[in-house]
Amino acid sequence: MSARKIQPLSVLQPVTIQSRQTRLTLAPDEVRIHRNGVEFCSDTPIAPWTEMTVVLQSSRDSGKVNSTGVVVACTGNRHSGYTVSMIFTGLSKQSQARLNLLAYS
């Protein structure tokens, strides 16, 4: 197992997640970034298999990660909110490399 430095969240600008029905602009600390997707909280449920777009941008440089993804799970309730898990589909090699630098795991 190797250790690697994780970029602090303060270098990210707000994260935009959007579908046809929903548009969320989330603070960087409200999104958990993984190498193959993201997890975030929502006040409303998002149905599994919903296609969404994600824009991640670092404040250090002008590089962005633009990706589409699919919701694979949405758990929770209307009182405590919903945790949404989404996997990315069709990442370019450049976007995957940038995402790997931003990912938690």
JSON list of C-alpha atoms in Angstrom, two decimals:
[
{"chain": "A", "resi": 1, "resn": "MET", "atom": "CA", "xyz": [0.00, 0.00, 0.00]},
{"chain": "A", "resi": 2, "resn": "SER", "atom": "CA", "xyz": [1.36, 3.42, -0.85]},
{"chain": "A", "resi": 3, "resn": "ALA", "atom": "CA", "xyz": [0.68, 6.75, 0.74]},
{"chain": "A", "resi": 4, "resn": "ARG", "atom": "CA", "xyz": [-0.24, 9.76, -1.30]},
{"chain": "A", "resi": 5, "resn": "LYS", "atom": "CA", "xyz": [-0.91, 13.36, -0.47]},
{"chain": "A", "resi": 6, "resn": "ILE", "atom": "CA", "xyz": [-4.57, 14.37, -0.57]},
{"chain": "A", "resi": 7, "resn": "GLN", "atom": "CA", "xyz": [-5.30, 17.84, -1.85]},
{"chain": "A", "resi": 8, "resn": "PRO", "atom": "CA", "xyz": [-7.15, 19.92, 0.73]},
{"chain": "A", "resi": 9, "resn": "LEU", "atom": "CA", "xyz": [-10.76, 20.76, -0.11]},
{"chain": "A", "resi": 10, "resn": "SER", "atom": "CA", "xyz": [-10.02, 24.47, 0.19]},
{"chain": "A", "resi": 11, "resn": "VAL", "atom": "CA", "xyz": [-8.50, 24.36, -3.30]},
{"chain": "A", "resi": 12, "resn": "LEU", "atom": "CA", "xyz": [-11.86, 23.45, -4.83]},
{"chain": "A", "resi": 13, "resn": "GLN", "atom": "CA", "xyz": [-14.47, 25.93, -5.92]},
{"chain": "A", "resi": 14, "resn": "PRO", "atom": "CA", "xyz": [-18.16, 25.08, -5.42]},
{"chain": "A", "resi": 15, "resn": "VAL", "atom": "CA", "xyz": [-19.21, 21.86, -7.11]},
{"chain": "A", "resi": 16, "resn": "THR", "atom": "CA", "xyz": [-22.09, 21.94, -9.59]},
{"chain": "A", "resi": 17, "resn": "ILE", "atom": "CA", "xyz": [-24.25, 18.83, -10.01]},
{"chain": "A", "resi": 18, "resn": "GLN", "atom": "CA", "xyz": [-27.12, 18.98, -12.46]},
{"chain": "A", "resi": 19, "resn": "SER", "atom": "CA", "xyz": [-29.81, 16.85, -14.06]},
{"chain": "A", "resi": 20, "resn": "ARG", "atom": "CA", "xyz": [-32.88, 17.83, -16.05]},
{"chain": "A", "resi": 21, "resn": "GLN", "atom": "CA", "xyz": [-34.92, 18.19, -12.86]},
{"chain": "A", "resi": 22, "resn": "THR", "atom": "CA", "xyz": [-32.26, 19.22, -10.32]},
{"chain": "A", "resi": 23, "resn": "ARG", "atom": "CA", "xyz": [-29.40, 21.70, -10.11]},
{"chain": "A", "resi": 24, "resn": "LEU", "atom": "CA", "xyz": [-27.22, 21.72, -7.00]},
{"chain": "A", "resi": 25, "resn": "THR", "atom": "CA", "xyz": [-24.31, 24.01, -6.24]},
{"chain": "A", "resi": 26, "resn": "LEU", "atom": "CA", "xyz": [-22.49, 22.49, -3.28]},
{"chain": "A", "resi": 27, "resn": "ALA", "atom": "CA", "xyz": [-19.64, 23.71, -1.12]},
{"chain": "A", "resi": 28, "resn": "PRO", "atom": "CA", "xyz": [-16.50, 21.56, -1.49]},
{"chain": "A", "resi": 29, "resn": "ASP", "atom": "CA", "xyz": [-16.94, 20.14, 2.03]},
{"chain": "A", "resi": 30, "resn": "GLU", "atom": "CA", "xyz": [-20.43, 18.88, 1.09]},
{"chain": "A", "resi": 31, "resn": "VAL", "atom": "CA", "xyz": [-19.10, 16.54, -1.59]},
{"chain": "A", "resi": 32, "resn": "ARG", "atom": "CA", "xyz": [-17.06, 13.41, -1.06]},
{"chain": "A", "resi": 33, "resn": "ILE", "atom": "CA", "xyz": [-14.95, 12.81, -4.15]},
{"chain": "A", "resi": 34, "resn": "HIS", "atom": "CA", "xyz": [-13.85, 9.31, -5.12]},
{"chain": "A", "resi": 35, "resn": "ARG", "atom": "CA", "xyz": [-11.82, 8.10, -8.10]},
{"chain": "A", "resi": 36, "resn": "ASN", "atom": "CA", "xyz": [-14.92, 6.75, -9.80]},
{"chain": "A", "resi": 37, "resn": "GLY", "atom": "CA", "xyz": [-17.69, 9.03, -8.52]},
{"chain": "A", "resi": 38, "resn": "VAL", "atom": "CA", "xyz": [-19.03, 11.35, -5.84]},
{"chain": "A", "resi": 39, "resn": "GLU", "atom": "CA", "xyz": [-21.31, 11.27, -2.82]},
{"chain": "A", "resi": 40, "resn": "PHE", "atom": "CA", "xyz": [-23.32, 14.29, -1.74]},
{"chain": "A", "resi": 41, "resn": "CYS", "atom": "CA", "xyz": [-26.36, 15.27, 0.31]},
{"chain": "A", "resi": 42, "resn": "SER", "atom": "CA", "xyz": [-29.62, 16.47, -1.16]},
{"chain": "A", "resi": 43, "resn": "ASP", "atom": "CA", "xyz": [-32.83, 17.80, 0.39]},
{"chain": "A", "resi": 44, "resn": "THR", "atom": "CA", "xyz": [-34.83, 15.88, -2.20]},
{"chain": "A", "resi": 45, "resn": "PRO", "atom": "CA", "xyz": [-34.45, 12.27, -3.34]},
{"chain": "A", "resi": 46, "resn": "ILE", "atom": "CA", "xyz": [-32.87, 11.56, -6.72]},
{"chain": "A", "resi": 47, "resn": "ALA", "atom": "CA", "xyz": [-34.00, 8.39, -8.43]},
{"chain": "A", "resi": 48, "resn": "PRO", "atom": "CA", "xyz": [-31.43, 5.68, -9.22]},
{"chain": "A", "resi": 49, "resn": "TRP", "atom": "CA", "xyz": [-30.29, 5.65, -12.85]},
{"chain": "A", "resi": 50, "resn": "THR", "atom": "CA", "xyz": [-30.77, 9.43, -13.14]},
{"chain": "A", "resi": 51, "resn": "GLU", "atom": "CA", "xyz": [-28.09, 10.85, -15.43]},
{"chain": "A", "resi": 52, "resn": "MET", "atom": "CA", "xyz": [-26.33, 13.93, -14.07]},
{"chain": "A", "resi": 53, "resn": "THR", "atom": "CA", "xyz": [-23.43, 16.18, -14.96]},
{"chain": "A", "resi": 54, "resn": "VAL", "atom": "CA", "xyz": [-20.73, 17.24, -12.50]},
{"chain": "A", "resi": 55, "resn": "VAL", "atom": "CA", "xyz": [-18.30, 20.16, -12.71]},
{"chain": "A", "resi": 56, "resn": "LEU", "atom": "CA", "xyz": [-15.33, 20.20, -10.32]},
{"chain": "A", "resi": 57, "resn": "GLN", "atom": "CA", "xyz": [-12.90, 23.11, -10.55]},
{"chain": "A", "resi": 58, "resn": "SER", "atom": "CA", "xyz": [-9.74, 23.85, -8.61]},
{"chain": "A", "resi": 59, "resn": "SER", "atom": "CA", "xyz": [-9.11, 27.42, -7.49]},
{"chain": "A", "resi": 60, "resn": "ARG", "atom": "CA", "xyz": [-5.36, 26.87, -8.01]},
{"chain": "A", "resi": 61, "resn": "ASP", "atom": "CA", "xyz": [-5.57, 26.56, -11.78]},
{"chain": "A", "resi": 62, "resn": "SER", "atom": "CA", "xyz": [-8.12, 26.80, -14.52]},
{"chain": "A", "resi": 63, "resn": "GLY", "atom": "CA", "xyz": [-8.46, 23.02, -14.87]},
{"chain": "A", "resi": 64, "resn": "LYS", "atom": "CA", "xyz": [-11.91, 21.52, -14.57]},
{"chain": "A", "resi": 65, "resn": "VAL", "atom": "CA", "xyz": [-13.28, 18.03, -14.37]},
{"chain": "A", "resi": 66, "resn": "ASN", "atom": "CA", "xyz": [-16.49, 17.86, -16.40]},
{"chain": "A", "resi": 67, "resn": "SER", "atom": "CA", "xyz": [-18.21, 14.52, -16.33]},
{"chain": "A", "resi": 68, "resn": "THR", "atom": "CA", "xyz": [-21.49, 12.78, -16.68]},
{"chain": "A", "resi": 69, "resn": "GLY", "atom": "CA", "xyz": [-22.57, 10.15, -14.23]},
{"chain": "A", "resi": 70, "resn": "VAL", "atom": "CA", "xyz": [-25.40, 7.97, -13.05]},
{"chain": "A", "resi": 71, "resn": "VAL", "atom": "CA", "xyz": [-26.99, 7.88, -9.60]},
{"chain": "A", "resi": 72, "resn": "VAL", "atom": "CA", "xyz": [-26.55, 4.38, -8.20]},
{"chain": "A", "resi": 73, "resn": "ALA", "atom": "CA", "xyz": [-28.01, 4.90, -4.72]},
{"chain": "A", "resi": 74, "resn": "CYS", "atom": "CA", "xyz": [-30.07, 7.40, -2.77]},
{"chain": "A", "resi": 75, "resn": "THR", "atom": "CA", "xyz": [-30.67, 6.71, 0.91]},
{"chain": "A", "resi": 76, "resn": "GLY", "atom": "CA", "xyz": [-32.22, 8.72, 3.69]},
{"chain": "A", "resi": 77, "resn": "ASN", "atom": "CA", "xyz": [-35.52, 10.44, 4.35]},
{"chain": "A", "resi": 78, "resn": "ARG", "atom": "CA", "xyz": [-37.15, 13.84, 4.09]},
{"chain": "A", "resi": 79, "resn": "HIS", "atom": "CA", "xyz": [-36.35, 14.69, 7.71]},
{"chain": "A", "resi": 80, "resn": "SER", "atom": "CA", "xyz": [-32.59, 14.09, 7.70]},
{"chain": "A", "resi": 81, "resn": "GLY", "atom": "CA", "xyz": [-31.92, 14.50, 3.98]},
{"chain": "A", "resi": 82, "resn": "TYR", "atom": "CA", "xyz": [-30.72, 12.08, 1.34]},
{"chain": "A", "resi": 83, "resn": "THR", "atom": "CA", "xyz": [-27.23, 10.77, 0.64]},
{"chain": "A", "resi": 84, "resn": "VAL", "atom": "CA", "xyz": [-26.75, 10.35, -3.09]},
{"chain": "A", "resi": 85, "resn": "SER", "atom": "CA", "xyz": [-24.03, 8.13, -4.61]},
{"chain": "A", "resi": 86, "resn": "MET", "atom": "CA", "xyz": [-23.12, 8.66, -8.22]},
{"chain": "A", "resi": 87, "resn": "ILE", "atom": "CA", "xyz": [-20.57, 6.98, -10.49]},
{"chain": "A", "resi": 88, "resn": "PHE", "atom": "CA", "xyz": [-18.87, 8.73, -13.38]},
{"chain": "A", "resi": 89, "resn": "THR", "atom": "CA", "xyz": [-19.25, 7.48, -16.94]},
{"chain": "A", "resi": 90, "resn": "GLY", "atom": "CA", "xyz": [-17.02, 8.31, -19.87]},
{"chain": "A", "resi": 91, "resn": "LEU", "atom": "CA", "xyz": [-14.21, 10.24, -18.19]},
{"chain": "A", "resi": 92, "resn": "SER", "atom": "CA", "xyz": [-11.40, 11.35, -20.48]},
{"chain": "A", "resi": 93, "resn": "LYS", "atom": "CA", "xyz": [-7.87, 10.31, -19.48]},
{"chain": "A", "resi": 94, "resn": "GLN", "atom": "CA", "xyz": [-7.07, 13.92, -18.58]},
{"chain": "A", "resi": 95, "resn": "SER", "atom": "CA", "xyz": [-10.19, 14.26, -16.41]},
{"chain": "A", "resi": 96, "resn": "GLN", "atom": "CA", "xyz": [-9.47, 10.92, -14.72]},
{"chain": "A", "resi": 97, "resn": "ALA", "atom": "CA", "xyz": [-5.92, 12.04, -13.88]},
{"chain": "A", "resi": 98, "resn": "ARG", "atom": "CA", "xyz": [-7.18, 15.32, -12.41]},
{"chain": "A", "resi": 99, "resn": "LEU", "atom": "CA", "xyz": [-9.92, 13.50, -10.47]},
{"chain": "A", "resi": 100, "resn": "ASN", "atom": "CA", "xyz": [-7.34, 11.11, -9.01]},
{"chain": "A", "resi": 101, "resn": "LEU", "atom": "CA", "xyz": [-5.57, 14.11, -7.49]},
{"chain": "A", "resi": 102, "resn": "LEU", "atom": "CA", "xyz": [-8.80, 15.32, -5.87]},
{"chain": "A", "resi": 103, "resn": "ALA", "atom": "CA", "xyz": [-10.16, 11.95, -4.71]},
{"chain": "A", "resi": 104, "resn": "TYR", "atom": "CA", "xyz": [-10.38, 10.72, -1.12]},
{"chain": "A", "resi": 105, "resn": "SER", "atom": "CA", "xyz": [-10.15, 7.05, -1.99]}
]
